[in-house]
Coordinates of C-alpha atoms in Angstrom, one line a residue:
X1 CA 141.3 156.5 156.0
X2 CA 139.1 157.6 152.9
X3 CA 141.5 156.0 150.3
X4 CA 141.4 152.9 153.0
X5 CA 145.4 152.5 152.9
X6 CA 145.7 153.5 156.6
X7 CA 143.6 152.8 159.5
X8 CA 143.0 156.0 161.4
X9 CA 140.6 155.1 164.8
X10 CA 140.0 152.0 166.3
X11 CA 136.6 151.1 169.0
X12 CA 136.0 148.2 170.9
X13 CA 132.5 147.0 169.4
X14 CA 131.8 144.5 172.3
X15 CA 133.5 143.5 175.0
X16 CA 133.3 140.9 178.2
X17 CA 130.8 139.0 176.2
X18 CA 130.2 135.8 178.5
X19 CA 131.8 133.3 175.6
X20 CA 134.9 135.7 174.5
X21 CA 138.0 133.9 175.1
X22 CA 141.0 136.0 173.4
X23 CA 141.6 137.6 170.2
X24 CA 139.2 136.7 167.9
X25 CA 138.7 137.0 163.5
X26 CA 135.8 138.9 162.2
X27 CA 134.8 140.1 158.9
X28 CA 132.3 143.0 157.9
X29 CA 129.3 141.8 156.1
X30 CA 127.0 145.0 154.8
X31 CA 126.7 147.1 157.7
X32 CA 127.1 144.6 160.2
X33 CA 130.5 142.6 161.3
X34 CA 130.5 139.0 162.0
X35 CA 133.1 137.2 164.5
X36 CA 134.1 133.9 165.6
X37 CA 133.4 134.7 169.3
X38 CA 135.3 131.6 170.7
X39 CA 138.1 131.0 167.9
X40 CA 140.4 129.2 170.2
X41 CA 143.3 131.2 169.2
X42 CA 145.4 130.2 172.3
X43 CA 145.5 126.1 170.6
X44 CA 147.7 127.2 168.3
X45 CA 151.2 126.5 168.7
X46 CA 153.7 128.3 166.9
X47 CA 154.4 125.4 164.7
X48 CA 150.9 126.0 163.8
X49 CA 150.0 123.0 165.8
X50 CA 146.4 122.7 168.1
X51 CA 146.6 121.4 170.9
X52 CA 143.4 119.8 172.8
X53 CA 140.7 122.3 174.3
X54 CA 140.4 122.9 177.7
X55 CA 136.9 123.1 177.7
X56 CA 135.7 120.9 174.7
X57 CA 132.9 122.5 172.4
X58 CA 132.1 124.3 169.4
X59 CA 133.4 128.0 168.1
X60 CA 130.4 130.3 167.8
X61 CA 129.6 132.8 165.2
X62 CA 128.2 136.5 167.0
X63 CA 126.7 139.2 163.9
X64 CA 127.1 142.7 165.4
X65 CA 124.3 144.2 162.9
X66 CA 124.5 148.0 161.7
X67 CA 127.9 148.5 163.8
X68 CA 129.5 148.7 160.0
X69 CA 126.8 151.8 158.7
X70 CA 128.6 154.7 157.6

């Protein structure tokens, strides 16, 4: 919303990319948003524990630029 108290439309800004594995966290930077493409969110126990990877490697950063304009 205008006053930004309320969020009033949500859009998928990219989806099926090759290294996506769940949810992800992402935060706008200008006009364009950046997100941890591979956070590993499913590690996490609910004790707030990680558990080994499945598939060992690094998280990786994606910049969506512009998607944030207007």
């Amino acid at each position: 919303a205008p006053d930004r108290r309320a969020i009033v439309r949500a859009e998928a800004l990219e989806r099926r990319h090759p290294i996506h594995d769940w949810a992800t966290t992402g935060a706008v930077v200008g006009q364009d948003f950046v997100y941890i493409a591979n956070a590993q969110l499913r590690r996490l126990s609910p004790a707030g524990v990680l558990s080994a990877p499945v598939i060992p490697g690094r998280s990786t950063v994606l910049r969506l630029k512009g998607v944030c304009a207007g």
